[in-house]
mmCIF file with all atom_site columns, C-alpha atoms in Angstrom:
data_model
loop_
_atom_site.group_PDB
_atom_site.id
_atom_site.type_symbol
_atom_site.label_atom_id
_atom_site.label_alt_id
_atom_site.label_comp_id
_atom_site.label_asym_id
_atom_site.label_entity_id
_atom_site.label_seq_id
_atom_site.pdbx_PDB_ins_code
_atom_site.Cartn_x
_atom_site.Cartn_y
_atom_site.Cartn_z
_atom_site.occupancy
_atom_site.B_iso_or_equiv
_atom_site.pdbx_formal_charge
_atom_site.auth_seq_id
_atom_site.auth_comp_id
_atom_site.auth_asym_id
_atom_site.auth_atom_id
_atom_site.pdbx_PDB_model_num
ATOM 1  C CA . MET A 1 1  ? 129.189 60.274 103.207 1.00 44.00 ? 557 MET A CA 1
ATOM 2  C CA . ASP A 1 2  ? 131.114 62.516 100.835 1.00 51.00 ? 558 ASP A CA 1
ATOM 3  C CA . GLN A 1 3  ? 134.531 63.380 102.338 1.00 49.00 ? 559 GLN A CA 1
ATOM 4  C CA . LYS A 1 4  ? 136.082 66.607 101.114 1.00 62.00 ? 560 LYS A CA 1
ATOM 5  C CA . THR A 1 5  ? 139.770 67.449 101.352 1.00 69.00 ? 561 THR A CA 1
ATOM 6  C CA . PRO A 1 6  ? 140.408 70.320 103.784 1.00 74.00 ? 562 PRO A CA 1
ATOM 7  C CA . SER A 1 7  ? 140.795 73.676 102.036 1.00 86.00 ? 563 SER A CA 1
ATOM 8  C CA . MET A 1 8  ? 143.816 74.983 103.960 1.00 92.00 ? 564 MET A CA 1
ATOM 9  C CA . ASN A 1 9  ? 147.166 74.885 102.166 1.00 94.00 ? 565 ASN A CA 1
ATOM 10 C CA . GLN A 1 10 ? 150.431 75.243 104.118 1.00 95.00 ? 566 GLN A CA 1
ATOM 11 C CA . LYS A 1 11 ? 151.817 77.387 101.283 1.00 96.00 ? 567 LYS A CA 1
ATOM 12 C CA . ILE A 1 12 ? 149.965 80.366 102.837 1.00 97.00 ? 568 ILE A CA 1
ATOM 13 C CA . PHE A 1 13 ? 152.668 80.576 105.516 1.00 96.00 ? 569 PHE A CA 1
ATOM 14 C CA . GLU A 1 14 ? 155.438 80.980 102.910 1.00 95.00 ? 570 GLU A CA 1
ATOM 15 C CA . LEU A 1 15 ? 154.055 84.086 101.196 1.00 95.00 ? 571 LEU A CA 1
ATOM 16 C CA . GLY A 1 16 ? 155.107 86.717 103.718 1.00 95.00 ? 572 GLY A CA 1
ATOM 17 C CA . LEU A 1 17 ? 151.555 87.953 104.238 1.00 96.00 ? 573 LEU A CA 1
ATOM 18 C CA . PRO A 1 18 ? 150.570 89.885 107.372 1.00 96.00 ? 574 PRO A CA 1
ATOM 19 C CA . THR A 1 19 ? 149.308 87.777 110.278 1.00 96.00 ? 575 THR A CA 1
ATOM 20 C CA . GLU A 1 20 ? 145.802 89.232 109.937 1.00 96.00 ? 576 GLU A CA 1
ATOM 21 C CA . THR A 1 21 ? 145.626 88.166 106.286 1.00 97.00 ? 577 THR A CA 1
ATOM 22 C CA . ILE A 1 22 ? 146.757 84.637 107.120 1.00 97.00 ? 578 ILE A CA 1
ATOM 23 C CA . SER A 1 23 ? 144.144 84.518 109.897 1.00 97.00 ? 579 SER A CA 1
ATOM 24 C CA . LEU A 1 24 ? 141.511 85.640 107.413 1.00 98.00 ? 580 LEU A CA 1
ATOM 25 C CA . TYR A 1 25 ? 142.587 82.913 104.983 1.00 97.00 ? 581 TYR A CA 1
ATOM 26 C CA . LEU A 1 26 ? 142.217 80.318 107.755 1.00 97.00 ? 582 LEU A CA 1
ATOM 27 C CA . LEU A 1 27 ? 138.716 81.604 108.535 1.00 97.00 ? 583 LEU A CA 1
ATOM 28 C CA . CYS A 1 28 ? 137.823 81.391 104.837 1.00 97.00 ? 584 CYS A CA 1
ATOM 29 C CA . CYS A 1 29 ? 139.050 77.790 104.813 1.00 97.00 ? 585 CYS A CA 1
ATOM 30 C CA . SER A 1 30 ? 136.948 77.024 107.859 1.00 95.00 ? 586 SER A CA 1
ATOM 31 C CA . LEU A 1 31 ? 133.835 78.419 106.182 1.00 96.00 ? 587 LEU A CA 1
ATOM 32 C CA . ALA A 1 32 ? 134.568 76.484 102.985 1.00 95.00 ? 588 ALA A CA 1
ATOM 33 C CA . ASP A 1 33 ? 135.144 73.251 104.891 1.00 95.00 ? 589 ASP A CA 1
ATOM 34 C CA . SER A 1 34 ? 131.820 73.674 106.679 1.00 94.00 ? 590 SER A CA 1
ATOM 35 C CA . ARG A 1 35 ? 130.178 74.363 103.290 1.00 93.00 ? 591 ARG A CA 1
ATOM 36 C CA . ALA A 1 36 ? 129.210 77.910 104.279 1.00 94.00 ? 592 ALA A CA 1
ATOM 37 C CA . SER A 1 37 ? 129.546 80.806 101.851 1.00 92.00 ? 593 SER A CA 1
ATOM 38 C CA . ILE A 1 38 ? 132.708 82.850 102.092 1.00 95.00 ? 594 ILE A CA 1
ATOM 39 C CA . SER A 1 39 ? 131.137 86.276 102.378 1.00 94.00 ? 595 SER A CA 1
ATOM 40 C CA . GLU A 1 40 ? 131.853 89.420 104.341 1.00 92.00 ? 596 GLU A CA 1
ATOM 41 C CA . LYS A 1 41 ? 128.697 88.842 106.383 1.00 92.00 ? 597 LYS A CA 1
ATOM 42 C CA . ASN A 1 42 ? 129.767 85.331 107.402 1.00 95.00 ? 598 ASN A CA 1
ATOM 43 C CA . LEU A 1 43 ? 133.326 86.450 108.049 1.00 96.00 ? 599 LEU A CA 1
ATOM 44 C CA . LEU A 1 44 ? 132.244 89.387 110.211 1.00 94.00 ? 600 LEU A CA 1
ATOM 45 C CA . GLY A 1 45 ? 130.427 86.915 112.443 1.00 93.00 ? 601 GLY A CA 1
ATOM 46 C CA . ILE A 1 46 ? 133.741 85.251 113.338 1.00 95.00 ? 602 ILE A CA 1
ATOM 47 C CA . TRP A 1 47 ? 136.277 88.031 112.665 1.00 96.00 ? 603 TRP A CA 1
ATOM 48 C CA . ASN A 1 48 ? 137.806 89.583 115.778 1.00 94.00 ? 604 ASN A CA 1
ATOM 49 C CA . SER A 1 49 ? 139.299 92.733 114.289 1.00 94.00 ? 605 SER A CA 1
ATOM 50 C CA . THR A 1 50 ? 137.895 95.752 112.464 1.00 95.00 ? 606 THR A CA 1
ATOM 51 C CA . ARG A 1 51 ? 135.925 95.753 109.240 1.00 94.00 ? 607 ARG A CA 1
ATOM 52 C CA . ASP A 1 52 ? 138.736 97.798 107.623 1.00 96.00 ? 608 ASP A CA 1
ATOM 53 C CA . VAL A 1 53 ? 141.312 95.113 108.429 1.00 96.00 ? 609 VAL A CA 1
ATOM 54 C CA . LEU A 1 54 ? 138.922 92.488 107.036 1.00 96.00 ? 610 LEU A CA 1
ATOM 55 C CA . THR A 1 55 ? 138.510 94.473 103.822 1.00 95.00 ? 611 THR A CA 1
ATOM 56 C CA . GLU A 1 56 ? 142.287 94.914 103.483 1.00 97.00 ? 612 GLU A CA 1
ATOM 57 C CA . GLY A 1 57 ? 142.782 91.188 103.989 1.00 97.00 ? 613 GLY A CA 1
ATOM 58 C CA . LEU A 1 58 ? 140.167 90.288 101.396 1.00 97.00 ? 614 LEU A CA 1
ATOM 59 C CA . ASP A 1 59 ? 141.843 92.684 98.936  1.00 96.00 ? 615 ASP A CA 1
ATOM 60 C CA . ARG A 1 60 ? 145.253 91.103 99.602  1.00 97.00 ? 616 ARG A CA 1
ATOM 61 C CA . LEU A 1 61 ? 143.897 87.590 99.145  1.00 98.00 ? 617 LEU A CA 1
ATOM 62 C CA . GLU A 1 62 ? 142.155 88.631 95.929  1.00 96.00 ? 618 GLU A CA 1
ATOM 63 C CA . ASN A 1 63 ? 145.270 90.372 94.585  1.00 97.00 ? 619 ASN A CA 1
ATOM 64 C CA . ARG A 1 64 ? 147.257 87.171 95.165  1.00 97.00 ? 620 ARG A CA 1
ATOM 65 C CA . ASN A 1 65 ? 144.506 85.129 93.475  1.00 97.00 ? 621 ASN A CA 1
ATOM 66 C CA . ILE A 1 66 ? 144.021 83.104 96.670  1.00 97.00 ? 622 ILE A CA 1
ATOM 67 C CA . LEU A 1 67 ? 140.377 84.174 96.765  1.00 96.00 ? 623 LEU A CA 1
ATOM 68 C CA . ILE A 1 68 ? 138.238 85.015 93.786  1.00 95.00 ? 624 ILE A CA 1
ATOM 69 C CA . ARG A 1 69 ? 134.988 86.944 93.872  1.00 92.00 ? 625 ARG A CA 1
ATOM 70 C CA . THR A 1 70 ? 132.549 84.715 92.068  1.00 87.00 ? 626 THR A CA 1
ATOM 71 C CA . CYS A 1 71 ? 129.249 86.528 92.388  1.00 80.00 ? 627 CYS A CA 1
ATOM 72 C CA . SER A 1 72 ? 127.485 89.418 93.950  1.00 70.00 ? 628 SER A CA 1
ATOM 73 C CA . ASP A 1 73 ? 123.816 89.908 94.605  1.00 64.00 ? 629 ASP A CA 1
ATOM 74 C CA . GLY A 1 74 ? 124.259 93.662 94.745  1.00 70.00 ? 630 GLY A CA 1
ATOM 75 C CA . GLU A 1 75 ? 124.537 93.600 98.511  1.00 75.00 ? 631 GLU A CA 1
ATOM 76 C CA . GLU A 1 76 ? 127.111 90.948 99.213  1.00 82.00 ? 632 GLU A CA 1
ATOM 77 C CA . ASP A 1 77 ? 130.101 89.432 97.406  1.00 88.00 ? 633 ASP A CA 1
ATOM 78 C CA . ILE A 1 78 ? 130.703 85.695 97.548  1.00 93.00 ? 634 ILE A CA 1
ATOM 79 C CA . TYR A 1 79 ? 134.272 84.407 97.356  1.00 95.00 ? 635 TYR A CA 1
ATOM 80 C CA . HIS A 1 80 ? 135.821 81.049 96.585  1.00 94.00 ? 636 HIS A CA 1
ATOM 81 C CA . LEU A 1 81 ? 139.267 79.715 97.395  1.00 96.00 ? 637 LEU A CA 1
ATOM 82 C CA . THR A 1 82 ? 141.509 78.851 94.468  1.00 95.00 ? 638 THR A CA 1
ATOM 83 C CA . ASP A 1 83 ? 143.988 76.015 94.120  1.00 94.00 ? 639 ASP A CA 1
ATOM 84 C CA . SER A 1 84 ? 147.445 77.003 95.345  1.00 93.00 ? 640 SER A CA 1
ATOM 85 C CA . ASN A 1 85 ? 148.908 76.459 91.860  1.00 93.00 ? 641 ASN A CA 1
ATOM 86 C CA . ARG A 1 86 ? 146.923 79.559 90.782  1.00 94.00 ? 642 ARG A CA 1
ATOM 87 C CA . TRP A 1 87 ? 148.235 81.775 93.576  1.00 95.00 ? 643 TRP A CA 1
ATOM 88 C CA . LYS A 1 88 ? 150.452 84.747 92.735  1.00 93.00 ? 644 LYS A CA 1
ATOM 89 C CA . VAL A 1 89 ? 153.525 84.283 94.835  1.00 84.00 ? 645 VAL A CA 1
#
């Protein structure tokens, strides 16, 4: 069976991001580790705050290059996690 290294990087805790954004990052890692798409639809299914806070968190993670938007089908964006050496700290 193909073992994959967990997506979560401890560096996330050193960036001074809001708690909600760190929580969102952890949820994104969980989706990636389970081989599910990182999308707003999938995140909303497990997110326990408002859609606005989710959107703000996605924007923050994108601005720091922690997440990149890789494709959109016109209805939904799909994101991927980047390696921590690409993050804007």
